[in-house]
Short mmCIF file of C-alpha atoms in Angstrom, two decimals:
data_model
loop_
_atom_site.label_atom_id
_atom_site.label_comp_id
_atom_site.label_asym_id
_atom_site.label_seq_id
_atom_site.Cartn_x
_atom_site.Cartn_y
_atom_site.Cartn_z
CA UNK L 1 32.45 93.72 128.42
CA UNK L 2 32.57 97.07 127.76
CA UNK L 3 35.83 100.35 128.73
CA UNK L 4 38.05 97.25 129.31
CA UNK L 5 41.08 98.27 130.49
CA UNK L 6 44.23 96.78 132.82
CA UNK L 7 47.63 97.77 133.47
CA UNK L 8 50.53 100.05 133.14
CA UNK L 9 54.02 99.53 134.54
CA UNK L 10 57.25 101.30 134.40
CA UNK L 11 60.70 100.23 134.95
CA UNK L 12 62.61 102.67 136.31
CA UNK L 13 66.79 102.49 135.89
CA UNK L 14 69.21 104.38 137.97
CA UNK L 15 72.76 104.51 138.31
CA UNK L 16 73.62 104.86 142.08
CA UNK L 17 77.31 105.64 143.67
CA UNK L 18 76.96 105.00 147.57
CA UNK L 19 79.94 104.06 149.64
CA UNK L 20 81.47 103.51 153.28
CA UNK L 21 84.71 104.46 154.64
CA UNK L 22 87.13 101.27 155.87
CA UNK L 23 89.29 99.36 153.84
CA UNK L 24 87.93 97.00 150.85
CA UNK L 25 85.97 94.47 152.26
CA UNK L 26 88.05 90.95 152.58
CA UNK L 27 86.37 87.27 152.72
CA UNK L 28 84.79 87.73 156.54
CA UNK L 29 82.65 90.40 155.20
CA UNK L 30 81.57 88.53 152.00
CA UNK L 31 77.87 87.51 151.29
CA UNK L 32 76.01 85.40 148.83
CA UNK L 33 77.60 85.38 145.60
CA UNK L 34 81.22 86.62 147.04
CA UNK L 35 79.09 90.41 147.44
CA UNK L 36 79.32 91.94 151.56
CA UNK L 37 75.87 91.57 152.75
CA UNK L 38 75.85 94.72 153.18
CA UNK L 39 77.47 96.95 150.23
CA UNK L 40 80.78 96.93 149.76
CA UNK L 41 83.52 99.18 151.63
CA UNK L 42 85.05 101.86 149.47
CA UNK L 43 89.11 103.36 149.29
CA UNK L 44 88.15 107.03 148.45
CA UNK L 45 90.97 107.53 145.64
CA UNK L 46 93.22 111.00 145.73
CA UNK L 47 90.90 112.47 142.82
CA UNK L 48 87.66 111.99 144.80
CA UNK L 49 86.80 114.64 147.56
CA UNK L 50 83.90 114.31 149.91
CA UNK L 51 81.88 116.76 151.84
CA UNK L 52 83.13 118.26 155.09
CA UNK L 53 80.57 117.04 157.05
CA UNK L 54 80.77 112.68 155.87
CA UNK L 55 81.91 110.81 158.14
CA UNK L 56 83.95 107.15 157.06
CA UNK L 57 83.07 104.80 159.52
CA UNK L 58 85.95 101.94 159.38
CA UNK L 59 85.03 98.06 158.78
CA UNK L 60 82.78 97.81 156.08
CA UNK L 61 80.21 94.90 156.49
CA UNK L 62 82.32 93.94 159.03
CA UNK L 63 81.38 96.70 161.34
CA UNK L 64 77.27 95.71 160.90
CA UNK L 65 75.27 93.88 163.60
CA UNK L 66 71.69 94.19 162.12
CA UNK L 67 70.03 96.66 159.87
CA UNK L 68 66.21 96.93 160.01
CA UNK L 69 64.13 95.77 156.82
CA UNK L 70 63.76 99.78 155.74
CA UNK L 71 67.06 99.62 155.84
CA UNK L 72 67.53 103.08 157.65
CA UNK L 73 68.56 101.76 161.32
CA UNK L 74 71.18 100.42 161.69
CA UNK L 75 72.77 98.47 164.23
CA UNK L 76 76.88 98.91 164.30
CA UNK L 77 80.23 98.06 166.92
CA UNK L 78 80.58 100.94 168.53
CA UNK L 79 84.49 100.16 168.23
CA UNK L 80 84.43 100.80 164.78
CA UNK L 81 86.94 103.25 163.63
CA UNK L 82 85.51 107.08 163.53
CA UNK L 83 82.09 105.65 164.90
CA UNK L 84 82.37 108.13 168.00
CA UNK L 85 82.83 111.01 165.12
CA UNK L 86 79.11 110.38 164.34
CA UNK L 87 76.42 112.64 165.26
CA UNK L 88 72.70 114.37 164.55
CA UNK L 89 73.47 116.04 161.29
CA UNK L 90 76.77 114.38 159.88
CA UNK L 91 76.65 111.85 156.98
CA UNK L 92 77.47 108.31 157.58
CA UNK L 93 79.28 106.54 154.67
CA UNK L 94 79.67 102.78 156.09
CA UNK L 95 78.68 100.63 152.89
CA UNK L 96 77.48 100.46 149.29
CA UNK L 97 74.12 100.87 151.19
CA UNK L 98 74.93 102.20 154.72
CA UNK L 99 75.18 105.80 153.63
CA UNK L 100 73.10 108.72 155.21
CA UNK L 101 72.29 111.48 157.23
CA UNK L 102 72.39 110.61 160.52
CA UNK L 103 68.64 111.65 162.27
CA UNK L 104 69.91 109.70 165.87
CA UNK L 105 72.36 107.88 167.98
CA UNK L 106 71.38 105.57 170.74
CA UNK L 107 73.41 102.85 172.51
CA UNK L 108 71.74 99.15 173.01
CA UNK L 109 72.52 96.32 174.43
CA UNK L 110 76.48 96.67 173.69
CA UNK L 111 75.34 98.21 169.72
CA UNK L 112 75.69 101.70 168.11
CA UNK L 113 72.26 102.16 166.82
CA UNK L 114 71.92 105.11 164.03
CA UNK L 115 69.13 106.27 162.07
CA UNK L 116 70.15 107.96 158.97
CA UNK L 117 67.99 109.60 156.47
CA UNK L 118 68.28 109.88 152.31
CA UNK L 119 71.21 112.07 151.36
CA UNK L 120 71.46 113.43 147.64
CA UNK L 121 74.81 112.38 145.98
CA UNK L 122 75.97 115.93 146.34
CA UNK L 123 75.61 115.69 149.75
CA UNK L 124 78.34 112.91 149.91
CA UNK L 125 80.14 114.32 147.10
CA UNK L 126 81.85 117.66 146.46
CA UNK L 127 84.51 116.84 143.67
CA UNK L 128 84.62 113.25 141.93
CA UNK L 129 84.53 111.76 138.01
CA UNK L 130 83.55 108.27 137.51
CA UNK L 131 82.61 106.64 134.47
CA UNK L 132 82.67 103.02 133.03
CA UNK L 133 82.21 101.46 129.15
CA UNK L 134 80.33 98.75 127.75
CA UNK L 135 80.03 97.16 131.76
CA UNK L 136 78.30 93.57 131.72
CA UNK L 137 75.28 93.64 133.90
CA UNK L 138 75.26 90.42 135.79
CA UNK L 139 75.13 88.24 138.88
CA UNK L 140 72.31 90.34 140.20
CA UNK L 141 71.42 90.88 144.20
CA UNK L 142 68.34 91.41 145.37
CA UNK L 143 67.65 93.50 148.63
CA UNK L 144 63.70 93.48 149.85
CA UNK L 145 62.89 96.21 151.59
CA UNK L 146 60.49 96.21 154.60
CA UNK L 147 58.14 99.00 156.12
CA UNK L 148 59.68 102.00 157.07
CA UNK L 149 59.83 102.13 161.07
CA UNK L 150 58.58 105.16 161.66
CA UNK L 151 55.12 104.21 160.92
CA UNK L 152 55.02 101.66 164.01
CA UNK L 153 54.95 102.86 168.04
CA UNK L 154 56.59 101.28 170.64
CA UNK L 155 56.35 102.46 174.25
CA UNK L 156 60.24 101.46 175.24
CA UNK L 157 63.03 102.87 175.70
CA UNK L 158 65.03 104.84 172.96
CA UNK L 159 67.41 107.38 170.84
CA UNK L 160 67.77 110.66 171.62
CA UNK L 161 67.06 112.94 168.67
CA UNK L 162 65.06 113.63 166.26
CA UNK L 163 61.30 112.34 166.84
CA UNK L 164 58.75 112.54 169.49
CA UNK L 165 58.28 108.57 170.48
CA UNK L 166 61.30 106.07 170.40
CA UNK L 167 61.35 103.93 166.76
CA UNK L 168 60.24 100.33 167.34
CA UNK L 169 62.50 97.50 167.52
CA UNK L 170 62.25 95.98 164.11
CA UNK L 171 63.25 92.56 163.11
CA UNK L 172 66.82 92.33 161.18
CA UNK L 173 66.47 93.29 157.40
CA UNK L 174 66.48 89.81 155.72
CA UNK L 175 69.78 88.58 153.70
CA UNK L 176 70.15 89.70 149.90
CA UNK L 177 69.66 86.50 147.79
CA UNK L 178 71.98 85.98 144.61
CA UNK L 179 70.01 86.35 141.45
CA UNK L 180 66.77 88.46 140.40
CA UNK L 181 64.04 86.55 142.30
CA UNK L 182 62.69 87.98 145.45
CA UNK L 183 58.90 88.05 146.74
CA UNK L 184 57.49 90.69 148.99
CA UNK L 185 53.63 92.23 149.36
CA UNK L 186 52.77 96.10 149.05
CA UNK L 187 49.17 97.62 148.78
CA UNK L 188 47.51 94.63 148.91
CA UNK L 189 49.70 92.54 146.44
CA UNK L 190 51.78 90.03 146.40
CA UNK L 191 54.90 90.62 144.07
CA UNK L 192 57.66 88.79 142.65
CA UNK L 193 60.82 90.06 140.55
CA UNK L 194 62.38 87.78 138.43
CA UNK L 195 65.75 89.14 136.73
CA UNK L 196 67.93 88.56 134.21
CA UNK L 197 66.92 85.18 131.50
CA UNK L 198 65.24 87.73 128.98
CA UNK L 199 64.47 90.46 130.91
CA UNK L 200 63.55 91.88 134.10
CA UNK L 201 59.97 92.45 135.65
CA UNK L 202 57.17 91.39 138.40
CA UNK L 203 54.74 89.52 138.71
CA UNK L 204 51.88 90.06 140.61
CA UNK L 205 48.62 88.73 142.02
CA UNK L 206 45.55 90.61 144.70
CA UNK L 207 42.59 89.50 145.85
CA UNK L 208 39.79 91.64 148.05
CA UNK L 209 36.73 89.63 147.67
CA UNK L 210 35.66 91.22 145.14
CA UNK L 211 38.06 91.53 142.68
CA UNK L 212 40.77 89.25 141.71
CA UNK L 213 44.18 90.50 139.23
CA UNK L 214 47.01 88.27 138.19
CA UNK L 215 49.17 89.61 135.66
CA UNK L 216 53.27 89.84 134.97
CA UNK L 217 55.31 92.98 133.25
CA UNK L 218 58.58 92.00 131.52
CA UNK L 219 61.55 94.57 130.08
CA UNK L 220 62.76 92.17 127.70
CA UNK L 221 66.21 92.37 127.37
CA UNK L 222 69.34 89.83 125.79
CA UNK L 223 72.41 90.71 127.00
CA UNK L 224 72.51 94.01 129.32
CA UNK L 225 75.56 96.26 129.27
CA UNK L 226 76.04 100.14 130.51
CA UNK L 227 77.99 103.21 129.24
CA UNK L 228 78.08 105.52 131.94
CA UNK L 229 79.94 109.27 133.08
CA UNK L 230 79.71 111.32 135.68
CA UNK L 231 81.48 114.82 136.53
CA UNK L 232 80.84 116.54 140.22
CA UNK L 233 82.63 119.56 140.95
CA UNK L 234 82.21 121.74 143.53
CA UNK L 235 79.07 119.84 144.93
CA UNK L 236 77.28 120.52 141.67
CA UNK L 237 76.64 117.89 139.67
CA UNK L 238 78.33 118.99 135.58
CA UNK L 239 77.81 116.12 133.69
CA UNK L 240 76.05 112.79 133.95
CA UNK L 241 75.13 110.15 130.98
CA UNK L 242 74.11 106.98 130.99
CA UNK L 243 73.14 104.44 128.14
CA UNK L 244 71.96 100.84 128.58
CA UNK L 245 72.36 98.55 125.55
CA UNK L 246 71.06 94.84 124.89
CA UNK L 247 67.88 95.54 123.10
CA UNK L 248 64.80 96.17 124.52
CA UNK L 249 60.84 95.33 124.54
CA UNK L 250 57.77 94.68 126.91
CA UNK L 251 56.06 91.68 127.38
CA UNK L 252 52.45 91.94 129.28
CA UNK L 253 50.17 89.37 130.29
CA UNK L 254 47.42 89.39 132.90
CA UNK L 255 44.24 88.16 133.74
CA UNK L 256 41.31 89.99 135.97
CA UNK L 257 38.15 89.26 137.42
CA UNK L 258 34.98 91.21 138.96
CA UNK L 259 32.39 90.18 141.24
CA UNK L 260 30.59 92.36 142.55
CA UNK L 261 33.48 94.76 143.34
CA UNK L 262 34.44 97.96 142.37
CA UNK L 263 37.25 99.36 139.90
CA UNK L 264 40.11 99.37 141.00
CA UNK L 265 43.15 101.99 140.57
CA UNK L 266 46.95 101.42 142.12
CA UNK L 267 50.34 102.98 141.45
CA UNK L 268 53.50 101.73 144.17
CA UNK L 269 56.91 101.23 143.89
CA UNK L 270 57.62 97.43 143.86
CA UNK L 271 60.03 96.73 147.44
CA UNK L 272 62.91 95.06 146.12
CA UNK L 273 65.84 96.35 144.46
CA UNK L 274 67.74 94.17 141.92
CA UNK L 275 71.54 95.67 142.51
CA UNK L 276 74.51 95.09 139.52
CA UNK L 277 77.66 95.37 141.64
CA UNK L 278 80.35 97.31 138.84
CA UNK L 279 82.56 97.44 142.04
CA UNK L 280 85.07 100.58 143.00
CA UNK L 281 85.33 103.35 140.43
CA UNK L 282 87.65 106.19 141.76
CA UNK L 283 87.49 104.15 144.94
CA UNK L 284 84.08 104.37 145.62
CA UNK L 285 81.62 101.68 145.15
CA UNK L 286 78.66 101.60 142.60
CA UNK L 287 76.00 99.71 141.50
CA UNK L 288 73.49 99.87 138.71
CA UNK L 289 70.11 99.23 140.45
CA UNK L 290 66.73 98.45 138.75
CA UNK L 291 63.84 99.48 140.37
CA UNK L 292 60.33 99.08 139.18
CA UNK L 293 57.15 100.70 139.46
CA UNK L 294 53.86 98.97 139.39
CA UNK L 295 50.65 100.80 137.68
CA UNK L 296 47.24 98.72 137.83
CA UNK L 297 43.62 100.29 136.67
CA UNK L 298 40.71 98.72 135.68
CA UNK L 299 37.72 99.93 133.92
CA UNK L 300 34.74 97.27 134.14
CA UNK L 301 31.59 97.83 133.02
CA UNK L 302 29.33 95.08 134.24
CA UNK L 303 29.34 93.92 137.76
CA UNK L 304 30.61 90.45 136.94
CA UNK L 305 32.70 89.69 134.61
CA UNK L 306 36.46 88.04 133.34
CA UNK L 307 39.40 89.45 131.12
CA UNK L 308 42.44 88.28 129.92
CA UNK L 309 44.78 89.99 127.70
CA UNK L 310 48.77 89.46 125.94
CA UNK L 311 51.06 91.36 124.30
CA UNK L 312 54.49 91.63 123.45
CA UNK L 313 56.14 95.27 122.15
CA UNK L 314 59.86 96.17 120.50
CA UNK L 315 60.89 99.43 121.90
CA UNK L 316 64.90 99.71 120.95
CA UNK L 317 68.25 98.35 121.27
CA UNK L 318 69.70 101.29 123.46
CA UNK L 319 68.37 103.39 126.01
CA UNK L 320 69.93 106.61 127.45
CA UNK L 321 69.76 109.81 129.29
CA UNK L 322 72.05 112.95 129.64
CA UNK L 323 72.60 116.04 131.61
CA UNK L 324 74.62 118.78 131.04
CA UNK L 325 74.63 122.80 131.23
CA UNK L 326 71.50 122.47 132.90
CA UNK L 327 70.01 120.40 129.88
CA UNK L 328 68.31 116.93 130.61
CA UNK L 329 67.95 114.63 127.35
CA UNK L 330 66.72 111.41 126.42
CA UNK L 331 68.05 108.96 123.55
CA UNK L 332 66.64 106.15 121.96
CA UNK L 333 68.25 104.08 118.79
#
């Protein structure tokens, strides 16, 4: 076979700080692996400040009915302390992962049903410093995500704000699962994660017909720790660093096979997030969450035709960014 050629992947690492307002979440609001289903409530400490405009909705996991599997409706007791502050506009800080702008309100069936949007941490944030050393990176959660509703119609009854057609009613966004392992399908694949025995990474399989991959992308990794610091004054963001230690590689292996099909070209973010709990810092939850980003191409040059290919590559024993003054840098040792 001739202009062979198969895969690319990238792991992407951030360091996320989300929160809710409500006191620390006790044992009724615990999930698998003693974590609240739903992130955990933070205790905004007397050296954090938030913007004007967030509103802390009391309860924690607790004050969640349902959330939908894009995670970005969700379904709350409208009892909840400050829930009748929310509105069009405001930011909602429930959870660990209930935090947004809010895009509509509706009532249902005895539920507070809000619709929040991405915020930027700014946005939640106007004065804070949080940092952490040598933190262990274990007991993993995984949280699949689902389709996001807006792309599906429903003719019924709905919010008030915000869009032209009511969202659908989705089905409840499944329970996070203790561990790395979680399957979902995107584009046309079927994925699995698989987290934290030697690394972290996918695996992946399609089929059209015409063409068949199988393949799986490791970051190989022994033990996983993180450095991390971050400065926010004024709603700017002044300083942020962090550096992952544990030693580092990737691992590729994959097999592919045309008949009669075409090439083949793909690039999607993989729908799961693998979440590190640290826990409150400054009284705010965080979590260090791996997501990963799937790259397939193939270059065939016969009609018909099999490959296979293997390989395994060192890359370092620390990885790390930095910002400051404006500056964005990299650092590998």
């Amino acid at each position: 076979m001739r202009g062979r050629r198969l895969l690319a992947a990238g792991v992407a690492v951030l360091l996320v700080v989300t929160g809710c307002g409500g006191p620390t979440p006790g044992p009724a609001e615990a999930g698998d692996g003693e974590q609240p289903r739903y992130g955990q409530a933070p205790a905004p400490g007397k050296d954090v400040t938030l913007q004007p405009d967030v509103v802390l909705v009391g309860g924690g996991s607790r004050t969640v009915r349902s959330v939908s599997p894009d995670g970005l409706t969700w379904r709350l007791d409208p009892d909840a302390r400050d829930a009748d502050r929310l509105a069009p506009g405001r930011v909602m800080f429930l959870t660990g992962r209930g935090v947004g702008r809010v895009l509509d309100l509706a009532e249902d069936g005895g539920d507070l049903v809000v619709t929040i949007g991405p915020v930027t941490l700014t946005e939640v944030i106007r004065d804070g410093t949080f940092g952490g050393d040598a933190v262990t990176l274990d007991r993993p959660t995984v949280y699949v995500a689902g389709e996001p509703s807006w792309t599906r119609e429903v003719a019924a009854a709905g919010g008030t704000l915000g869009r032209s057609g009511p969202l659908a009613v989705t089905p409840a966004q499944p329970p996070p699962a203790p561990g790395g392992q979680a399957g979902a399908t995107a584009h046309g694949y079927r994925v699995r994660t698989f987290c934290c025995a030697g690394g972290v990474g996918t695996h992946f399989t399609y089929d059209d017909g015409g063409l068949r991959l199988a393949g799986t992308v490791t970051l190989t990794v022994g033990r996983p720790t993180a450095s991390f610091h971050l400065a926010i004054g004024a709603g700017r963001v002044n300083r942020a660093e962090l550096e992952i230690g544990g030693g580092f590689g990737i691992r590729v292996d994959f097999t592919a096979g045309v008949d009669g099909g075409q090439n083949h070209r793909r690039t999607f973010p993989v729908p799961v997030d693998i979440a590190f709990p640290i826990g409150l810092v400054a009284g705010l939850p965080l979590s260090f969450t791996v997501n990963q980003t799937l790259e397939v191409a193939t270059a065939f040059g016969a009609r018909r035709g099999t490959f296979r290919g293997a390989g395994e590559y060192a890359l370092a024993g620390k990885l790390g960014f930095g910002y400051a003054g404006g500056q964005v840098g990299s650092r590998v040792t």
